[in-house]
């Protein structure tokens, strides 16, 4: 099922996702395979669809930094202002989860890779759906899809919809926040690590 990536179609896309659908849509980084990050069945499906190693985390998109703590993502006090200055941005932070976080049982992990995307349309969708997982739209090890044609070639009927639009073309930078508050680069991406550190540590405004 093809859908136009537009404000008019957001209610339809949100309705599909809220009913458990998994689909492809453009993000501010790459085309993503998206679904509700609070739906365990959808999370299990995306791992099967991608052929993804179950030990590899999925990036989860949030509508705002404030939503992180509401759902049990632990933001170190020293980084609270920095994270608000950083987001929205093509930067993923790996943060610990509280014992009560719903993501702990869904993802079988004690941390989560999180991001607030720099896309007004995607942020509007997140208002309607809540957090979305959004790994790149490709089987593990293959080149990410850049449009619906490539997405559907990869996944055929395994996905429920594809929203046709323009994505960014660079993956997000991934940074792990260590227990002692240090920052560790896991993947270089759209934003230089040094810039990320400056903003998070309050040395420069985003």
Coordinates of C-alpha atoms in Angstrom, one line a residue:
X1 CA 0.0 0.0 0.0
X2 CA 1.6 3.3 -1.1
X3 CA 0.7 6.5 0.6
X4 CA 1.9 10.1 0.0
X5 CA 4.2 11.4 2.8
X6 CA 2.1 14.5 3.5
X7 CA 0.3 16.3 6.3
X8 CA -3.1 15.2 4.8
X9 CA -2.1 11.5 5.0
X10 CA -0.8 11.6 8.6
X11 CA -4.0 10.5 10.2
X12 CA -4.1 7.4 7.8
X13 CA -0.5 6.6 8.5
X14 CA -1.0 7.1 12.3
X15 CA -4.1 4.9 12.3
X16 CA -2.1 2.1 10.6
X17 CA 0.8 2.3 13.0
X18 CA -1.5 2.5 16.0
X19 CA -3.2 -0.7 14.8
X20 CA 0.2 -2.5 14.8
X21 CA 1.4 -1.9 11.2
X22 CA 5.0 -1.8 10.1
X23 CA 5.9 0.4 7.1
X24 CA 8.5 2.4 5.3
X25 CA 8.7 6.2 5.4
X26 CA 11.2 9.0 4.9
X27 CA 13.0 10.4 8.0
X28 CA 15.4 13.3 8.3
X29 CA 18.2 10.8 8.0
X30 CA 17.3 7.7 5.9
X31 CA 14.2 5.9 4.8
X32 CA 13.1 4.0 7.9
X33 CA 11.1 0.8 8.8
X34 CA 8.7 2.3 11.3
X35 CA 6.2 1.0 13.8
X36 CA 5.1 1.6 17.4
X37 CA 8.0 1.2 19.8
X38 CA 5.4 0.3 22.5
X39 CA 4.0 -2.6 20.5
X40 CA 5.9 -5.8 21.2
X41 CA 4.5 -7.6 18.2
X42 CA 5.5 -4.8 15.8
X43 CA 9.0 -4.7 17.4
X44 CA 9.3 -8.5 16.8
X45 CA 8.1 -8.1 13.3
X46 CA 10.7 -5.5 12.3
X47 CA 13.5 -7.7 13.5
X48 CA 12.1 -10.6 11.3
X49 CA 11.5 -8.3 8.3
X50 CA 15.0 -6.9 8.4
X51 CA 16.7 -10.2 9.3
X52 CA 18.3 -8.2 12.1
X53 CA 20.5 -9.6 14.8
X54 CA 18.3 -9.6 17.9
X55 CA 21.1 -8.2 20.0
X56 CA 21.4 -5.1 17.8
X57 CA 19.2 -2.2 19.1
X58 CA 16.6 -0.3 17.2
X59 CA 16.7 3.5 17.1
X60 CA 13.5 4.9 18.6
X61 CA 12.1 8.3 17.7
X62 CA 10.5 10.6 20.3
X63 CA 8.5 13.8 19.8
X64 CA 10.5 15.8 22.4
X65 CA 13.3 15.4 25.0
X66 CA 10.6 15.7 27.8
X67 CA 9.0 12.5 26.6
X68 CA 12.1 10.5 27.3
X69 CA 11.9 10.6 31.0
X70 CA 8.1 10.1 31.0
X71 CA 8.7 6.7 29.5
X72 CA 11.6 5.7 31.7
X73 CA 14.6 6.7 29.6
X74 CA 17.2 8.0 32.2
X75 CA 18.7 11.3 31.2
X76 CA 21.7 12.2 33.4
X77 CA 21.1 15.5 35.3
X78 CA 24.4 16.9 33.8
X79 CA 23.1 16.4 30.3
X80 CA 19.5 17.6 30.6
X81 CA 20.1 21.1 29.3
X82 CA 22.5 19.8 26.6
X83 CA 19.9 17.3 25.3
X84 CA 17.3 20.1 25.1
X85 CA 19.8 22.3 23.2
X86 CA 20.7 19.4 20.9
X87 CA 17.3 18.2 19.7
X88 CA 15.8 18.0 17.2
X89 CA 18.8 16.7 15.4
X90 CA 20.2 13.7 13.4
X91 CA 22.0 12.5 16.5
X92 CA 21.1 9.2 18.3
X93 CA 21.9 8.9 22.0
X94 CA 22.1 5.5 23.8
X95 CA 20.7 6.1 27.3
X96 CA 19.9 3.7 30.2
X97 CA 16.4 2.6 31.0
X98 CA 14.8 2.7 34.5
X99 CA 13.5 -0.5 35.9
X100 CA 9.9 0.6 35.3
X101 CA 10.4 1.6 31.7
X102 CA 8.0 -0.3 29.3
X103 CA 10.9 -0.4 26.8
X104 CA 12.9 -2.7 29.1
X105 CA 10.4 -5.6 28.6
X106 CA 9.6 -4.9 25.0
X107 CA 13.2 -4.6 23.8
X108 CA 14.8 -7.0 26.4
X109 CA 17.5 -4.4 27.0
X110 CA 18.6 -2.1 29.8
X111 CA 19.3 0.8 27.4
X112 CA 17.7 2.5 24.4
X113 CA 18.9 4.3 21.3
X114 CA 16.8 7.5 21.1
X115 CA 16.4 10.5 18.9
X116 CA 14.2 13.5 18.4
X117 CA 14.1 13.9 14.5
X118 CA 14.6 17.2 12.8
X119 CA 11.5 16.8 10.6
X120 CA 8.3 18.8 11.3
X121 CA 6.1 16.2 9.5
X122 CA 7.6 13.3 11.4
X123 CA 7.2 15.2 14.7
X124 CA 3.6 15.7 13.9
X125 CA 3.2 11.9 13.3
X126 CA 4.9 11.2 16.6
X127 CA 2.3 13.4 18.3
X128 CA -0.3 11.0 16.9
X129 CA 1.5 7.7 17.5
X130 CA 3.9 8.0 20.4
X131 CA 7.5 6.7 20.0
X132 CA 8.4 4.9 16.8
X133 CA 11.2 2.5 16.1
X134 CA 12.9 3.5 12.8
X135 CA 15.9 1.4 11.7
X136 CA 17.0 2.0 8.1
X137 CA 14.8 0.4 5.4
X138 CA 17.0 -2.5 4.3
X139 CA 17.7 -6.1 5.1
X140 CA 20.7 -6.3 7.4
X141 CA 23.9 -5.8 5.4
X142 CA 22.3 -4.3 2.3
X143 CA 22.2 -0.7 1.1
X144 CA 19.3 1.4 2.6
X145 CA 16.3 2.0 0.4
X146 CA 15.9 5.5 -0.9
X147 CA 12.3 5.4 -2.0
X148 CA 9.2 3.2 -2.0
X149 CA 10.2 1.3 -5.1
X150 CA 13.4 0.1 -3.4
X151 CA 11.7 -0.5 -0.1
X152 CA 9.0 -2.6 -1.7
X153 CA 11.6 -4.5 -3.8
X154 CA 13.3 -5.5 -0.5
X155 CA 10.3 -6.3 1.6
X156 CA 7.3 -6.9 -0.8
X157 CA 4.3 -7.8 1.2
X158 CA 6.2 -8.0 4.5
X159 CA 5.4 -4.3 5.1
X160 CA 1.9 -2.9 5.4
X161 CA 2.5 0.5 3.8
X162 CA 5.1 2.8 2.2
X163 CA 4.9 6.6 2.4
X164 CA 6.5 8.1 -0.7
X165 CA 8.6 11.2 0.0
X166 CA 12.1 12.6 0.3
X167 CA 14.4 11.4 3.1
X168 CA 17.7 12.7 4.2
X169 CA 20.7 10.8 2.8
X170 CA 23.1 10.5 5.8
X171 CA 22.6 8.2 8.8
X172 CA 22.5 9.7 12.3
X173 CA 25.6 10.0 14.5
X174 CA 25.3 7.5 17.4
X175 CA 26.7 8.4 20.8
X176 CA 26.5 6.2 23.9
X177 CA 26.2 7.9 27.3
X178 CA 28.4 6.0 29.7
X179 CA 27.4 5.5 33.4
X180 CA 30.0 8.1 34.6
X181 CA 28.5 10.6 32.1
X182 CA 31.3 10.2 29.5
X183 CA 30.3 10.2 25.8
X184 CA 31.5 7.4 23.5
X185 CA 31.1 7.6 19.7
X186 CA 29.5 4.5 18.3
X187 CA 28.9 5.7 14.7
X188 CA 30.0 8.8 12.8
X189 CA 27.1 10.3 10.9
X190 CA 25.4 13.5 10.0
X191 CA 26.8 15.6 12.9
X192 CA 30.5 15.6 13.9
X193 CA 31.1 14.0 17.3
X194 CA 33.0 17.0 18.5
X195 CA 30.0 19.2 17.8
X196 CA 27.7 16.8 19.6
X197 CA 30.0 16.9 22.7
X198 CA 30.1 20.7 22.6
X199 CA 26.3 21.0 22.6
X200 CA 25.6 18.2 25.1
X201 CA 28.2 19.5 27.6
X202 CA 27.0 23.1 27.3
X203 CA 30.0 24.5 25.6
X204 CA 28.0 25.7 22.5
X205 CA 24.4 26.3 21.6
X206 CA 22.9 24.0 18.9

